[in-house]
Amino acid sequence: KQEVTQIPAALSVPEGENLVLNCSFTDSAIYNLQWFRQDPGKGLTSLLLIQSSQREQTSGRLNASLDKSSGRSTLYIAASQPGDSATYLCAVYSGNTGKLIFGQGTTLQVKP
Amino acid sequence: DGGITQSPKYLFRKEGQNVTLSCEQNLNHDAMYWYRQDPGQGLRLIYYSQIVNDFQKGDIAEGYSVSREKKESFPLTVTSAQKNPTAFYLCASSADRVGTEAFFGQGTRLTVV
């Protein structure tokens, strides 16, 4: 059974710092991995999608990497800003079932 | 604008009542999903549908029912059999069942009163 874990559960950093969020999964047979952002009381916003054949994806100050063999992905946020404060979730499409399985998220606070 | 619309944003249910949450998408996506989010537990899959007139149970389907009569609509009914329905419900869609980006609605917060 696929399990997705995100560490740390919460993170607080000063503005301007570069930071890394971690995501690990137990079954390497994934089709893709997706990173989302969730603001309090809101839905999820897609940030980056990495296909299983890709190693990384970049969007602005965000860079996501994928190491399928080791079951790990990282989300790198450069020059963090207070507006980046949110919960970040990773999710994998597992096997051939069409299920998107989520980690529990990392809640990020960027202090001015 | 293309997207996923969930309604209502807030919903209150009395004990013993069935309530239906609406999810509509105009992205022409084949696959649609319902998730439940509770504090500290992440998102858990309730039901998903890969094509019209077909759907499968997710990990926590007991006490819920769905229909998929139209491509753009995937309503979720929370029945009286669901013992702890208070939660944040999220609907999502993707172009096909694997390999494509998933998009989410803004959620419905259901509270039992």
Coordinates of N, CA and C in Angstrom, one line a residue:
Chain A
K1 N 0.8 -1.2 0.0 CA 0.0 0.0 0.0 C 0.9 1.2 0.0
Q2 N 0.6 2.1 -0.9 CA 1.4 3.4 -1.0 C 1.1 4.3 0.2
E3 N 2.2 4.8 0.8 CA 2.1 5.7 1.8 C 3.0 6.9 1.5
V4 N 2.6 8.1 1.8 CA 3.3 9.3 1.5 C 3.5 10.1 2.8
T5 N 4.8 10.5 3.0 CA 5.1 11.1 4.3 C 5.8 12.5 4.0
Q6 N 5.5 13.5 4.7 CA 6.1 14.8 4.5 C 6.8 15.2 5.8
I7 N 8.0 15.6 5.7 CA 8.8 16.1 6.9 C 9.5 17.4 6.5
P8 N 9.4 18.4 7.4 CA 8.8 18.4 8.7 C 7.3 18.7 8.6
A9 N 6.5 18.6 9.7 CA 5.1 18.9 9.7 C 4.9 20.4 9.7
A10 N 5.8 21.1 10.3 CA 5.7 22.6 10.3 C 7.1 23.2 10.3
L11 N 7.2 24.4 9.7 CA 8.5 25.0 9.5 C 8.3 26.5 9.6
S12 N 9.2 27.2 10.3 CA 9.1 28.6 10.4 C 10.5 29.2 10.1
V13 N 10.5 30.1 9.1 CA 11.8 30.7 8.7 C 11.7 32.2 8.5
P14 N 12.8 32.9 8.6 CA 12.8 34.3 8.3 C 12.7 34.6 6.8
E15 N 12.1 35.7 6.5 CA 12.0 36.1 5.1 C 13.4 36.1 4.4
G16 N 13.4 35.7 3.2 CA 14.6 35.7 2.4 C 15.4 34.4 2.4
E17 N 15.0 33.5 3.3 CA 15.8 32.2 3.4 C 15.3 31.3 2.3
N18 N 16.3 30.5 1.8 CA 16.0 29.4 0.9 C 15.6 28.2 1.8
L19 N 14.6 27.4 1.3 CA 14.2 26.3 2.1 C 13.8 25.1 1.3
V20 N 13.8 23.9 1.9 CA 13.5 22.6 1.3 C 12.5 21.9 2.0
L21 N 11.4 21.5 1.3 CA 10.4 20.6 1.9 C 10.6 19.2 1.3
N22 N 10.4 18.2 2.2 CA 10.6 16.9 1.8 C 9.3 16.0 1.7
C23 N 9.3 15.1 0.7 CA 8.2 14.2 0.5 C 8.8 12.8 0.2
S24 N 8.3 11.8 0.9 CA 8.8 10.4 0.6 C 7.6 9.5 0.4
F25 N 7.8 8.5 -0.5 CA 6.7 7.6 -0.8 C 7.3 6.2 -0.8
T26 N 6.5 5.2 -0.4 CA 7.0 3.8 -0.2 C 7.0 3.0 -1.4
D27 N 6.2 3.2 -2.4 CA 6.1 2.4 -3.6 C 6.6 3.2 -4.8
S28 N 7.7 2.8 -5.4 CA 8.3 3.6 -6.5 C 7.5 3.5 -7.8
A29 N 6.5 2.7 -7.9 CA 5.7 2.5 -9.1 C 4.6 3.6 -9.2
I30 N 5.1 4.8 -9.5 CA 4.2 6.0 -9.5 C 4.2 6.5 -11.0
Y31 N 3.1 7.2 -11.4 CA 3.0 7.8 -12.7 C 3.5 9.2 -12.6
N32 N 3.2 9.9 -11.5 CA 3.7 11.3 -11.4 C 3.6 11.7 -9.9
L33 N 4.2 12.8 -9.6 CA 4.1 13.4 -8.3 C 3.8 14.9 -8.5
Q34 N 2.9 15.4 -7.6 CA 2.4 16.7 -7.8 C 2.5 17.4 -6.4
W35 N 3.0 18.7 -6.5 CA 3.0 19.5 -5.3 C 1.9 20.6 -5.4
F36 N 1.3 20.7 -4.2 CA 0.2 21.7 -4.1 C 0.4 22.7 -2.9
R37 N -0.3 23.8 -3.0 CA -0.3 24.7 -1.9 C -1.7 24.9 -1.5
Q38 N -1.9 25.0 -0.1 CA -3.2 25.2 0.4 C -3.2 26.3 1.4
D39 N -4.0 27.4 1.2 CA -4.1 28.4 2.2 C -5.3 28.1 3.1
P40 N -5.3 28.6 4.3 CA -6.3 28.2 5.3 C -7.7 28.4 4.8
G41 N -8.5 27.3 4.9 CA -9.9 27.3 4.5 C -10.1 27.3 3.0
K42 N -9.1 27.1 2.3 CA -9.2 27.2 0.8 C -9.0 25.8 0.2
G43 N -9.2 25.7 -1.1 CA -8.9 24.5 -1.8 C -7.4 24.4 -2.1
L44 N -7.0 23.4 -2.9 CA -5.6 23.2 -3.2 C -5.3 23.9 -4.6
T45 N -4.1 24.5 -4.6 CA -3.6 25.1 -5.9 C -2.4 24.3 -6.3
S46 N -2.4 23.8 -7.6 CA -1.3 23.0 -8.1 C -0.1 23.9 -8.4
L47 N 1.0 23.4 -7.9 CA 2.3 24.2 -8.1 C 3.1 23.6 -9.2
L48 N 3.4 22.3 -9.0 CA 4.3 21.6 -10.0 C 3.9 20.2 -10.1
L49 N 4.0 19.7 -11.4 CA 3.7 18.3 -11.7 C 5.0 17.7 -12.3
I50 N 5.5 16.6 -11.7 CA 6.6 15.9 -12.2 C 6.2 14.5 -12.7
Q51 N 6.4 14.2 -14.0 CA 6.1 12.9 -14.5 C 7.2 11.9 -14.0
S52 N 6.9 10.7 -14.0 CA 7.8 9.7 -13.4 C 9.1 9.6 -14.2
S53 N 9.1 10.0 -15.5 CA 10.3 10.0 -16.3 C 11.2 11.2 -16.1
Q54 N 10.7 12.2 -15.4 CA 11.4 13.5 -15.2 C 12.2 13.5 -13.9
R55 N 13.2 14.4 -13.8 CA 14.0 14.5 -12.6 C 13.6 15.7 -11.8
E56 N 13.2 16.8 -12.6 CA 12.8 18.0 -11.9 C 11.9 18.9 -12.7
Q57 N 11.2 19.8 -12.0 CA 10.4 20.8 -12.7 C 10.6 22.2 -12.0
T58 N 10.6 23.2 -12.7 CA 10.8 24.6 -12.1 C 9.7 25.5 -12.5
S59 N 9.3 26.3 -11.6 CA 8.3 27.4 -11.8 C 8.6 28.6 -11.0
G60 N 9.2 29.6 -11.6 CA 9.6 30.8 -10.8 C 10.6 30.5 -9.7
R61 N 10.2 30.8 -8.5 CA 11.2 30.5 -7.3 C 11.0 29.1 -6.8
L62 N 10.2 28.3 -7.4 CA 10.0 26.9 -7.0 C 10.7 25.9 -7.9
N63 N 11.3 24.9 -7.3 CA 12.0 23.8 -8.0 C 11.6 22.5 -7.3
A64 N 11.1 21.6 -8.0 CA 10.8 20.3 -7.4 C 11.6 19.2 -8.1
S65 N 12.2 18.3 -7.3 CA 12.9 17.2 -7.8 C 12.3 15.9 -7.5
L66 N 12.6 14.9 -8.3 CA 12.0 13.6 -8.0 C 13.1 12.5 -8.2
D67 N 13.3 11.7 -7.2 CA 14.2 10.5 -7.3 C 13.3 9.3 -7.0
K68 N 12.8 8.7 -8.1 CA 11.8 7.6 -8.0 C 12.4 6.4 -7.3
S69 N 13.6 6.1 -7.6 CA 14.2 4.9 -7.1 C 14.4 4.9 -5.6
S70 N 14.6 6.1 -5.0 CA 14.7 6.2 -3.6 C 13.4 6.6 -2.9
G71 N 12.4 6.9 -3.7 CA 11.1 7.3 -3.2 C 11.1 8.6 -2.5
R72 N 11.7 9.6 -3.2 CA 11.8 10.9 -2.6 C 11.6 12.1 -3.6
S73 N 11.0 13.1 -3.0 CA 10.9 14.4 -3.8 C 11.1 15.5 -2.9
T74 N 11.7 16.6 -3.4 CA 11.9 17.8 -2.6 C 11.3 19.0 -3.3
L75 N 10.8 19.9 -2.6 CA 10.3 21.2 -3.1 C 11.3 22.3 -2.5
Y76 N 12.0 22.9 -3.4 CA 12.9 24.0 -3.0 C 12.2 25.3 -3.3
I77 N 12.2 26.2 -2.3 CA 11.7 27.5 -2.4 C 12.8 28.5 -2.2
A78 N 13.1 29.3 -3.2 CA 14.2 30.3 -3.1 C 13.6 31.6 -2.6
A79 N 14.5 32.3 -1.8 CA 14.2 33.6 -1.4 C 12.8 33.8 -0.9
S80 N 12.5 33.0 0.2 CA 11.1 32.9 0.7 C 10.5 34.3 1.1
Q81 N 9.2 34.4 0.9 CA 8.5 35.7 1.2 C 7.3 35.4 2.2
P82 N 6.8 36.3 2.9 CA 5.7 36.1 3.8 C 4.5 35.5 3.0
G83 N 4.3 35.9 1.8 CA 3.2 35.4 1.0 C 3.3 33.9 0.7
D84 N 4.5 33.3 0.9 CA 4.7 31.9 0.7 C 4.1 31.1 1.9
S85 N 3.7 31.7 3.0 CA 3.1 31.1 4.1 C 1.9 30.3 3.8
A86 N 1.9 29.0 4.0 CA 0.7 28.2 3.6 C 1.1 26.7 3.9
T87 N 0.2 25.8 3.7 CA 0.5 24.4 3.8 C 0.8 23.8 2.4
Y88 N 1.9 23.1 2.4 CA 2.3 22.5 1.1 C 2.2 21.0 1.2
L89 N 1.5 20.4 0.2 CA 1.2 19.0 0.1 C 1.8 18.4 -1.1
C90 N 2.3 17.2 -1.0 CA 2.7 16.4 -2.1 C 1.7 15.2 -2.3
A91 N 1.6 14.8 -3.5 CA 0.7 13.7 -3.8 C 1.3 12.9 -5.0
V92 N 1.1 11.6 -4.9 CA 1.5 10.7 -6.0 C 0.3 10.0 -6.6
Y93 N 0.4 9.8 -7.9 CA -0.5 8.9 -8.6 C 0.1 7.5 -8.5
S94 N -0.6 6.6 -7.9 CA 0.1 5.3 -7.5 C -0.5 4.2 -8.4
G95 N 0.4 3.4 -9.0 CA 0.1 2.2 -9.7 C -0.9 2.6 -10.9
N96 N -1.8 1.7 -11.1 CA -2.7 1.9 -12.2 C -4.1 2.1 -11.8
T97 N -4.3 2.6 -10.6 CA -5.6 2.7 -10.0 C -6.2 4.1 -10.2
G98 N -5.4 5.0 -10.6 CA -5.9 6.4 -10.8 C -6.1 7.1 -9.5
K99 N -5.5 6.6 -8.4 CA -5.7 7.3 -7.1 C -4.6 8.2 -6.8
L100 N -4.9 9.4 -6.4 CA -3.9 10.4 -6.0 C -3.8 10.3 -4.5
I101 N -2.7 9.9 -4.0 CA -2.5 9.7 -2.6 C -1.6 10.8 -2.0
F102 N -2.1 11.4 -0.9 CA -1.5 12.6 -0.3 C -0.7 12.4 0.9
G103 N 0.3 13.2 1.1 CA 1.0 13.3 2.4 C 0.2 14.2 3.3
Q104 N 0.6 14.4 4.5 CA -0.2 15.2 5.5 C 0.2 16.7 5.4
G105 N 1.2 17.0 4.7 CA 1.5 18.4 4.4 C 2.6 19.0 5.4
T106 N 3.2 20.0 4.9 CA 4.1 20.8 5.7 C 3.6 22.2 5.8
T107 N 3.3 22.7 7.0 CA 2.8 24.1 7.2 C 4.0 25.0 7.4
L108 N 4.1 26.0 6.4 CA 5.2 26.9 6.4 C 4.8 28.3 6.8
Q109 N 5.6 28.8 7.7 CA 5.4 30.2 8.1 C 6.7 31.0 7.8
V110 N 6.6 32.1 7.0 CA 7.7 32.9 6.6 C 7.5 34.2 7.4
K111 N 8.4 34.5 8.3 CA 8.3 35.7 9.1 C 9.0 36.9 8.4
P112 N 8.3 38.1 8.4 CA 8.9 39.3 7.8 C 10.1 39.8 8.6
Chain B
D1 N -14.2 31.5 -17.3 CA -12.9 30.9 -16.9 C -13.1 29.4 -16.6
G2 N -12.2 28.6 -17.0 CA -12.3 27.2 -16.8 C -11.9 26.9 -15.4
G3 N -12.6 25.9 -14.8 CA -12.2 25.5 -13.4 C -13.3 24.6 -12.8
I4 N -13.1 24.4 -11.5 CA -14.0 23.5 -10.7 C -14.8 24.3 -9.7
T5 N -16.1 24.2 -9.7 CA -16.9 24.9 -8.8 C -17.6 24.0 -7.8
Q6 N -17.4 24.3 -6.6 CA -18.0 23.5 -5.5 C -19.1 24.4 -4.8
S7 N -20.2 23.8 -4.5 CA -21.2 24.6 -3.8 C -22.0 23.7 -2.9
P8 N -22.5 24.2 -1.7 CA -22.2 25.5 -1.2 C -20.8 25.6 -0.6
K9 N -20.4 26.8 -0.2 CA -19.1 26.9 0.5 C -19.2 26.4 1.9
Y10 N -20.4 26.7 2.6 CA -20.6 26.2 3.9 C -22.0 25.5 3.9
L11 N -22.1 24.4 4.7 CA -23.3 23.6 4.7 C -23.5 23.1 6.2
F12 N -24.7 23.2 6.6 CA -25.0 22.7 8.0 C -26.0 21.6 7.9
R13 N -25.7 20.5 8.6 CA -26.6 19.3 8.5 C -27.1 18.9 9.9
K14 N -28.4 18.7 10.0 CA -28.9 18.2 11.2 C -28.7 16.7 11.3
E15 N -28.7 16.1 12.5 CA -28.6 14.7 12.7 C -29.7 14.0 11.9
G16 N -29.3 12.9 11.2 CA -30.2 12.1 10.5 C -30.6 12.5 9.1
Q17 N -30.0 13.7 8.7 CA -30.3 14.2 7.3 C -29.3 13.8 6.3
N18 N -29.7 13.6 5.1 CA -28.8 13.5 4.0 C -28.6 14.8 3.4
V19 N -27.4 15.1 2.9 CA -27.1 16.4 2.2 C -26.2 16.1 1.0
T20 N -26.4 16.9 0.0 CA -25.6 16.7 -1.2 C -24.7 17.9 -1.5
L21 N -23.5 17.6 -1.8 CA -22.5 18.6 -2.2 C -22.3 18.6 -3.7
S22 N -22.3 19.8 -4.2 CA -22.2 19.9 -5.7 C -20.7 20.1 -6.1
C23 N -20.4 19.5 -7.3 CA -19.1 19.7 -7.9 C -19.3 19.7 -9.4
E24 N -18.9 20.8 -10.0 CA -19.1 21.0 -11.5 C -17.8 21.5 -12.0
Q25 N -17.4 20.9 -13.2 CA -16.1 21.3 -13.9 C -16.4 21.6 -15.3
N26 N -15.7 22.6 -15.9 CA -15.9 22.9 -17.3 C -14.5 22.8 -18.0
L27 N -13.7 21.9 -17.5 CA -12.4 21.6 -18.1 C -12.4 20.5 -19.1
N28 N -13.5 19.9 -19.3 CA -13.7 18.7 -20.1 C -12.8 17.5 -19.7
H29 N -12.7 17.4 -18.3 CA -11.9 16.3 -17.7 C -12.7 15.1 -17.6
D30 N -12.1 13.9 -17.8 CA -12.8 12.6 -17.7 C -12.8 12.2 -16.2
A31 N -11.8 12.4 -15.5 CA -11.7 11.9 -14.1 C -12.1 12.9 -13.1
M32 N -12.8 12.5 -12.1 CA -13.2 13.4 -11.0 C -13.1 12.6 -9.7
Y33 N -12.9 13.4 -8.6 CA -12.5 12.8 -7.3 C -13.2 13.6 -6.2
W34 N -13.5 12.9 -5.1 CA -13.9 13.5 -3.8 C -13.0 13.1 -2.7
Y35 N -12.5 14.2 -2.0 CA -11.6 13.9 -0.8 C -12.3 14.6 0.4
R36 N -11.9 14.0 1.5 CA -12.3 14.6 2.8 C -11.0 15.0 3.5
Q37 N -11.0 16.2 4.2 CA -9.9 16.7 4.9 C -10.3 17.0 6.3
D38 N -9.6 16.3 7.2 CA -9.7 16.6 8.7 C -8.4 17.1 9.2
P39 N -8.5 17.9 10.3 CA -7.3 18.5 10.8 C -6.3 17.4 11.2
G40 N -5.0 17.6 10.8 CA -4.0 16.6 11.1 C -4.0 15.3 10.4
Q41 N -5.0 15.1 9.5 CA -5.1 13.8 8.8 C -4.9 13.8 7.3
G42 N -4.6 15.0 6.8 CA -4.4 15.1 5.4 C -5.7 14.8 4.6
L43 N -5.6 14.5 3.3 CA -6.7 14.3 2.4 C -6.9 12.8 2.3
R44 N -8.2 12.4 2.4 CA -8.5 11.0 2.2 C -9.5 10.8 1.1
L45 N -9.3 9.8 0.3 CA -10.2 9.7 -0.9 C -11.5 9.0 -0.6
I46 N -12.6 9.6 -1.0 CA -13.9 9.0 -0.7 C -14.4 8.2 -1.9
Y47 N -14.5 8.8 -3.1 CA -14.9 8.2 -4.3 C -14.2 8.8 -5.4
Y48 N -14.1 8.1 -6.5 CA -13.5 8.7 -7.7 C -14.2 8.0 -9.0
S49 N -14.2 8.8 -10.0 CA -14.8 8.4 -11.3 C -13.9 8.7 -12.4
Q50 N -13.7 7.7 -13.3 CA -12.8 7.8 -14.4 C -13.5 8.1 -15.7
I51 N -14.8 7.9 -15.7 CA -15.6 8.1 -16.9 C -17.1 8.2 -16.5
V52 N -17.8 8.8 -17.4 CA -19.3 8.9 -17.1 C -19.9 7.6 -16.8
N53 N -20.8 7.6 -15.9 CA -21.6 6.4 -15.5 C -20.8 5.3 -14.9
D54 N -19.6 5.7 -14.4 CA -18.8 4.7 -13.7 C -18.0 5.4 -12.5
F55 N -18.0 4.7 -11.3 CA -17.2 5.3 -10.2 C -16.8 4.2 -9.3
Q56 N -15.7 4.4 -8.5 CA -15.2 3.4 -7.6 C -15.1 4.0 -6.2
K57 N -15.2 3.1 -5.2 CA -15.0 3.5 -3.8 C -13.5 3.8 -3.6
G58 N -13.3 4.9 -2.8 CA -12.0 5.2 -2.3 C -11.7 4.5 -1.0
D59 N -10.9 5.1 -0.1 CA -10.5 4.5 1.1 C -11.6 4.7 2.2
I60 N -12.5 5.7 2.1 CA -13.4 5.9 3.2 C -14.8 6.2 2.7
A61 N -15.3 5.2 1.8 CA -16.6 5.4 1.1 C -17.8 5.2 2.0
E62 N -17.7 4.5 3.1 CA -18.9 4.2 3.9 C -19.6 5.5 4.4
G63 N -20.9 5.5 4.2 CA -21.7 6.6 4.6 C -21.8 7.7 3.5
Y64 N -21.2 7.5 2.3 CA -21.3 8.4 1.2 C -21.8 7.7 0.0
S65 N -22.4 8.5 -0.9 CA -22.8 8.0 -2.2 C -22.5 9.1 -3.3
V66 N -22.3 8.6 -4.5 CA -22.0 9.6 -5.6 C -22.8 9.1 -6.9
S67 N -22.8 10.0 -7.9 CA -23.3 9.7 -9.2 C -22.5 10.4 -10.2
R68 N -22.5 9.8 -11.4 CA -21.7 10.5 -12.5 C -22.5 10.4 -13.8
E69 N -23.6 11.1 -13.9 CA -24.5 11.0 -15.0 C -24.1 11.9 -16.1
K70 N -23.3 13.0 -15.8 CA -22.8 13.9 -16.8 C -21.3 14.0 -16.6
K71 N -20.5 14.3 -17.7 CA -19.1 14.4 -17.6 C -18.7 15.6 -16.6
E72 N -19.5 16.6 -16.6 CA -19.0 17.8 -15.9 C -19.5 17.8 -14.5
S73 N -20.3 16.8 -14.0 CA -20.8 16.9 -12.7 C -20.6 15.6 -11.9
F74 N -20.3 15.8 -10.6 CA -19.9 14.6 -9.7 C -20.4 14.9 -8.3
P75 N -21.7 14.9 -8.1 CA -22.2 15.3 -6.8 C -22.0 14.2 -5.7
L76 N -21.7 14.6 -4.5 CA -21.5 13.7 -3.4 C -22.6 13.9 -2.3
T77 N -23.2 12.8 -2.0 CA -24.3 12.8 -0.9 C -23.7 12.2 0.4
V78 N -23.8 13.0 1.4 CA -23.4 12.5 2.7 C -24.7 12.0 3.4
T79 N -24.7 10.7 3.7 CA -25.9 10.1 4.2 C -25.9 10.1 5.7
S80 N -27.1 9.8 6.3 CA -27.2 9.7 7.7 C -26.3 8.6 8.3
A81 N -25.9 7.7 7.4 CA -25.0 6.6 7.9 C -23.6 7.0 8.2
Q82 N -23.2 8.2 7.7 CA -21.9 8.7 8.0 C -21.9 9.3 9.4
K83 N -21.2 8.7 10.3 CA -21.3 9.0 11.8 C -20.6 10.3 12.2
N84 N -19.6 10.7 11.4 CA -18.8 11.8 11.7 C -18.6 12.7 10.5
P85 N -19.6 13.3 10.0 CA -19.5 14.0 8.7 C -18.9 15.4 8.7
T86 N -18.7 15.9 9.9 CA -18.1 17.3 10.0 C -16.7 17.3 9.5
A87 N -16.4 18.0 8.4 CA -15.1 18.0 7.7 C -15.1 19.0 6.6
F88 N -14.0 19.1 5.9 CA -13.8 20.0 4.7 C -13.8 19.0 3.6
Y89 N -14.7 19.2 2.6 CA -14.8 18.3 1.4 C -14.2 19.0 0.2
L90 N -13.3 18.3 -0.5 CA -12.7 18.8 -1.7 C -13.0 17.9 -2.9
C91 N -13.3 18.6 -4.0 CA -13.5 17.9 -5.3 C -12.4 18.2 -6.2
A92 N -12.0 17.3 -7.0 CA -10.9 17.5 -8.0 C -11.2 16.8 -9.3
S93 N -10.5 17.2 -10.3 CA -10.6 16.6 -11.6 C -9.3 16.5 -12.3
S94 N -9.1 15.6 -13.2 CA -7.9 15.5 -14.1 C -8.3 15.0 -15.5
A95 N -7.5 15.3 -16.5 CA -7.9 15.0 -17.8 C -8.2 13.5 -18.1
D96 N -7.3 12.7 -17.5 CA -7.6 11.3 -17.5 C -7.1 10.7 -16.2
R97 N -7.2 9.3 -16.1 CA -7.0 8.8 -14.8 C -5.6 8.7 -14.3
V98 N -4.6 8.8 -15.1 CA -3.2 8.8 -14.6 C -2.4 9.7 -15.5
G99 N -1.4 10.3 -14.9 CA -0.4 11.0 -15.6 C -0.7 12.4 -15.9
T100 N -1.8 12.9 -15.5 CA -2.1 14.3 -15.8 C -2.4 15.1 -14.5
E101 N -2.3 16.4 -14.6 CA -2.4 17.3 -13.5 C -3.8 17.3 -12.9
A102 N -3.9 17.3 -11.6 CA -5.2 17.4 -10.9 C -5.4 18.8 -10.5
F103 N -6.7 19.2 -10.6 CA -7.1 20.5 -10.2 C -8.2 20.4 -9.2
F104 N -8.2 21.3 -8.2 CA -9.2 21.3 -7.1 C -10.1 22.4 -7.1
G105 N -11.3 22.2 -6.5 CA -12.3 23.3 -6.2 C -11.9 23.9 -4.9
Q106 N -12.7 24.9 -4.5 CA -12.4 25.6 -3.3 C -13.0 25.0 -2.0
G107 N -13.7 23.9 -2.1 CA -14.1 23.2 -1.0 C -15.4 23.5 -0.4
T108 N -16.0 22.6 0.3 CA -17.3 22.8 1.1 C -17.0 22.4 2.5
R109 N -17.3 23.3 3.4 CA -17.2 22.9 4.8 C -18.5 22.5 5.4
L110 N -18.6 21.2 5.8 CA -19.9 20.6 6.3 C -19.8 20.5 7.8
T111 N -20.8 21.0 8.5 CA -20.9 21.0 9.9 C -22.2 20.4 10.4
V112 N -22.1 19.4 11.3 CA -23.3 18.8 11.8 C -23.8 19.7 13.1
V113 N -25.1 20.0 13.1 CA -25.6 20.9 14.2 C -26.6 20.1 14.9

